[in-house]
mmCIF file of C-alpha atoms in Angstrom:
data_model
loop_
_atom_site.group_PDB
_atom_site.id
_atom_site.type_symbol
_atom_site.label_atom_id
_atom_site.label_comp_id
_atom_site.label_asym_id
_atom_site.label_seq_id
_atom_site.Cartn_x
_atom_site.Cartn_y
_atom_site.Cartn_z
ATOM 1 C CA MET A 1 77.564 81.248 115.091
ATOM 2 C CA ALA A 2 79.368 83.301 112.135
ATOM 3 C CA LYS A 3 82.920 83.519 110.607
ATOM 4 C CA GLN A 4 84.236 86.756 111.475
ATOM 5 C CA LEU A 5 88.282 87.909 111.730
ATOM 6 C CA ARG A 6 90.226 87.103 114.852
ATOM 7 C CA ILE A 7 93.206 89.173 115.482
ATOM 8 C CA ILE A 8 95.741 88.416 117.232
ATOM 9 C CA PRO A 9 98.090 90.830 117.987
ATOM 10 C CA GLU A 10 100.326 89.098 119.508
ATOM 11 C CA LYS A 11 101.179 87.223 116.301
ATOM 12 C CA CYS A 12 101.446 90.557 114.617
ATOM 13 C CA THR A 13 105.273 90.837 112.932
ATOM 14 C CA GLY A 14 103.895 95.000 111.588
ATOM 15 C CA CYS A 15 104.638 93.224 108.071
ATOM 16 C CA ILE A 16 101.251 94.945 106.277
ATOM 17 C CA GLN A 17 101.002 91.952 103.827
ATOM 18 C CA CYS A 18 97.396 92.448 105.048
ATOM 19 C CA GLU A 19 97.316 96.046 103.875
ATOM 20 C CA LEU A 20 98.332 95.091 100.647
ATOM 21 C CA ALA A 21 95.791 92.371 100.020
ATOM 22 C CA CYS A 22 93.244 93.953 101.254
ATOM 23 C CA SER A 23 94.119 96.778 99.076
ATOM 24 C CA PHE A 24 94.865 95.132 95.986
ATOM 25 C CA VAL A 25 91.462 93.021 96.421
ATOM 26 C CA GLN A 26 89.150 96.031 97.080
ATOM 27 C CA THR A 27 90.838 98.268 94.549
ATOM 28 C CA GLY A 28 93.167 96.000 92.125
ATOM 29 C CA THR A 29 96.059 98.085 93.244
ATOM 30 C CA PHE A 30 99.236 97.944 96.594
ATOM 31 C CA GLN A 31 97.951 100.833 98.055
ATOM 32 C CA PRO A 32 98.167 100.558 101.724
ATOM 33 C CA ALA A 33 96.072 103.960 102.202
ATOM 34 C CA ARG A 34 93.437 102.093 100.306
ATOM 35 C CA SER A 35 93.214 98.948 102.463
ATOM 36 C CA LEU A 36 90.718 98.068 104.718
ATOM 37 C CA ILE A 37 92.229 96.830 107.501
ATOM 38 C CA ARG A 38 95.206 98.560 109.206
ATOM 39 C CA VAL A 39 97.986 97.724 111.071
ATOM 40 C CA HIS A 40 98.208 100.565 114.552
ATOM 41 C CA LEU A 41 101.868 100.988 115.252
ATOM 42 C CA PHE A 42 101.955 101.207 119.491
ATOM 43 C CA ASP A 43 105.181 102.906 119.681
ATOM 44 C CA ASP A 44 105.839 102.605 123.747
ATOM 45 C CA GLN A 45 104.946 99.070 123.389
ATOM 46 C CA ALA A 46 107.055 98.297 120.033
ATOM 47 C CA SER A 47 103.850 96.600 119.173
ATOM 48 C CA TYR A 48 101.341 96.114 116.280
ATOM 49 C CA ALA A 49 97.693 95.304 115.937
ATOM 50 C CA PRO A 50 95.847 95.013 112.645
ATOM 51 C CA TYR A 51 92.458 96.489 113.473
ATOM 52 C CA ALA A 52 89.796 96.018 110.720
ATOM 53 C CA CYS A 53 85.703 96.366 111.483
ATOM 54 C CA PHE A 54 84.410 93.128 113.214
ATOM 55 C CA GLN A 55 81.219 93.636 111.786
ATOM 56 C CA CYS A 56 79.296 94.409 115.366
ATOM 57 C CA ASP A 57 76.057 93.812 115.919
ATOM 58 C CA GLU A 58 75.017 97.283 116.939
ATOM 59 C CA ALA A 59 76.165 98.022 113.940
ATOM 60 C CA TRP A 60 75.912 101.765 113.930
ATOM 61 C CA CYS A 61 76.863 102.864 110.287
ATOM 62 C CA LEU A 62 74.136 100.697 108.948
ATOM 63 C CA THR A 63 71.689 102.613 111.946
ATOM 64 C CA ALA A 64 73.169 106.202 110.474
ATOM 65 C CA CYS A 65 72.889 105.436 106.916
ATOM 66 C CA PRO A 66 69.885 107.982 105.849
ATOM 67 C CA VAL A 67 69.434 106.488 102.423
ATOM 68 C CA ASN A 68 69.595 102.452 103.601
ATOM 69 C CA ALA A 69 73.379 102.213 101.728
ATOM 70 C CA ILE A 70 74.773 99.600 104.042
ATOM 71 C CA THR A 71 73.344 96.256 104.370
ATOM 72 C CA ILE A 72 74.121 92.567 105.736
ATOM 73 C CA SER A 73 75.678 90.148 103.352
ATOM 74 C CA ALA A 74 75.665 87.133 103.154
ATOM 75 C CA ALA A 75 78.631 86.645 104.603
ATOM 76 C CA ALA A 76 77.322 88.861 107.706
ATOM 77 C CA ALA A 77 78.975 91.760 106.771
ATOM 78 C CA LYS A 78 77.959 94.634 107.160
ATOM 79 C CA VAL A 79 78.684 96.518 103.114
ATOM 80 C CA VAL A 80 78.190 99.641 101.289
ATOM 81 C CA VAL A 81 76.174 99.695 98.453
ATOM 82 C CA PRO A 82 77.989 102.048 96.466
ATOM 83 C CA GLU A 83 74.778 102.558 93.748
ATOM 84 C CA LEU A 84 73.308 103.610 96.595
ATOM 85 C CA CYS A 85 75.413 105.745 98.903
ATOM 86 C CA VAL A 86 75.243 109.687 98.713
ATOM 87 C CA GLY A 87 78.835 109.904 100.218
ATOM 88 C CA CYS A 88 77.354 111.849 103.461
ATOM 89 C CA GLY A 89 79.671 110.041 105.919
ATOM 90 C CA LEU A 90 77.472 109.764 108.262
ATOM 91 C CA CYS A 91 78.269 106.109 109.042
ATOM 92 C CA THR A 92 81.940 106.983 109.057
ATOM 93 C CA ILE A 93 80.986 109.309 111.895
ATOM 94 C CA ALA A 94 78.560 106.470 113.632
ATOM 95 C CA CYS A 95 80.864 104.279 113.537
ATOM 96 C CA PRO A 96 83.351 104.730 117.233
ATOM 97 C CA TYR A 97 85.876 102.395 115.695
ATOM 98 C CA GLY A 98 87.130 104.106 113.564
ATOM 99 C CA THR A 99 86.207 101.362 110.890
ATOM 100 C CA VAL A 100 84.337 103.276 108.047
ATOM 101 C CA TRP A 101 86.263 105.372 105.756
ATOM 102 C CA TYR A 102 85.369 108.057 102.892
ATOM 103 C CA SER A 103 86.792 107.202 99.997
ATOM 104 C CA PRO A 104 87.951 110.421 98.026
ATOM 105 C CA ASP A 105 88.328 108.417 94.573
ATOM 106 C CA THR A 106 84.488 107.249 94.533
ATOM 107 C CA HIS A 107 82.917 109.784 97.308
ATOM 108 C CA LYS A 108 81.783 106.915 98.778
ATOM 109 C CA ALA A 109 82.135 104.791 102.325
ATOM 110 C CA VAL A 110 84.023 102.150 102.252
ATOM 111 C CA LYS A 111 84.220 99.412 104.824
ATOM 112 C CA CYS A 112 85.699 95.515 105.519
ATOM 113 C CA ASP A 113 82.573 93.102 103.374
ATOM 114 C CA LEU A 114 85.012 90.458 104.615
ATOM 115 C CA CYS A 115 86.510 89.884 100.581
ATOM 116 C CA ALA A 116 82.482 88.339 100.464
ATOM 117 C CA GLY A 117 83.738 85.554 103.010
ATOM 118 C CA ASP A 118 87.131 84.805 102.006
ATOM 119 C CA PRO A 119 88.815 87.759 103.526
ATOM 120 C CA ALA A 120 92.316 88.767 101.659
ATOM 121 C CA CYS A 121 93.881 89.827 104.756
ATOM 122 C CA ALA A 122 93.375 86.209 106.969
ATOM 123 C CA HIS A 123 95.028 84.330 103.504
ATOM 124 C CA ALA A 124 97.740 86.718 103.128
ATOM 125 C CA CYS A 125 99.472 87.198 106.668
ATOM 126 C CA PRO A 126 102.071 85.012 107.440
ATOM 127 C CA THR A 127 102.151 84.810 110.835
ATOM 128 C CA GLY A 128 98.685 83.423 112.053
ATOM 129 C CA ALA A 129 97.318 87.022 113.343
ATOM 130 C CA ILE A 130 94.693 87.533 111.129
ATOM 131 C CA GLU A 131 92.087 84.323 111.630
ATOM 132 C CA TYR A 132 88.800 83.589 109.735
ATOM 133 C CA VAL A 133 86.804 81.593 111.890
ATOM 134 C CA ASP A 134 83.296 80.795 113.542
ATOM 135 C CA THR A 135 82.967 82.439 116.564
ATOM 136 C CA PRO A 136 80.655 82.789 119.269
ATOM 137 C CA ALA A 137 78.839 85.997 119.636
ATOM 138 C CA ALA A 138 81.058 87.643 122.607
ATOM 139 C CA ASP A 139 80.458 90.165 124.477
ATOM 140 C CA TRP A 140 83.673 91.576 123.585
ATOM 141 C CA LEU A 141 82.741 94.952 125.898
ATOM 142 C CA GLY A 142 81.871 93.774 129.089
ATOM 143 C CA PRO A 143 85.143 92.528 130.886
ATOM 144 C CA TRP A 144 86.165 96.505 129.453
ATOM 145 C CA ALA A 145 83.036 97.953 130.795
ATOM 146 C CA ALA A 146 83.608 96.276 134.378
ATOM 147 C CA ASP A 147 87.396 97.317 134.635
ATOM 148 C CA LEU A 148 85.836 100.768 133.505
ATOM 149 C CA ASN A 149 83.398 100.294 136.127
ATOM 150 C CA GLN A 150 85.643 99.595 139.157
ATOM 151 C CA THR A 151 87.849 102.306 138.414
ATOM 152 C CA HIS A 152 85.297 105.259 138.361
ATOM 153 C CA ALA A 153 84.348 103.547 141.521
ATOM 154 C CA GLU A 154 87.757 103.080 143.304
ATOM 155 C CA MET A 155 88.041 106.999 142.169
ATOM 156 C CA ARG A 156 84.569 107.670 143.620
ATOM 157 C CA SER A 157 85.858 105.990 146.988
ATOM 158 C CA GLY A 158 89.393 108.092 147.182
ATOM 159 C CA GLY A 159 91.536 105.002 146.219
ATOM 160 C CA GLY A 160 92.877 103.900 142.840
ATOM 161 C CA ALA A 161 94.199 106.425 140.383
#
């Protein structure tokens, strides 16, 4: 069991305290645009949802890196080693969740490193929408895939949307 960020969107108010804390820890400045956690606004639902790299087991970013510049830290985070990163951006393309970014300042890849096991975003969140907790490995794609397969089966049989 490893510690991970657990996001509870229902608790998020969109205050972006997590983005500010992250950008300050990562860059030394309060620049939400440089934050490694982002708060997405769902206009049609008037709701917010923070998102960051959830350190997936698949680690597409890590396997796509041609120079092995992404490694696994003691906090079980996939981290970019700046001294090794050549800035090719393959990891940003490989990540299906869009949580690996390219820094125009350093010309290197950047991603959430869980602040070396003490994530600033979780500390800064005033509503508890971001927790850093022990969580068992979960098959988070399973329910989504089951829904997708059911919808596909319904469409093939002439029912459904």
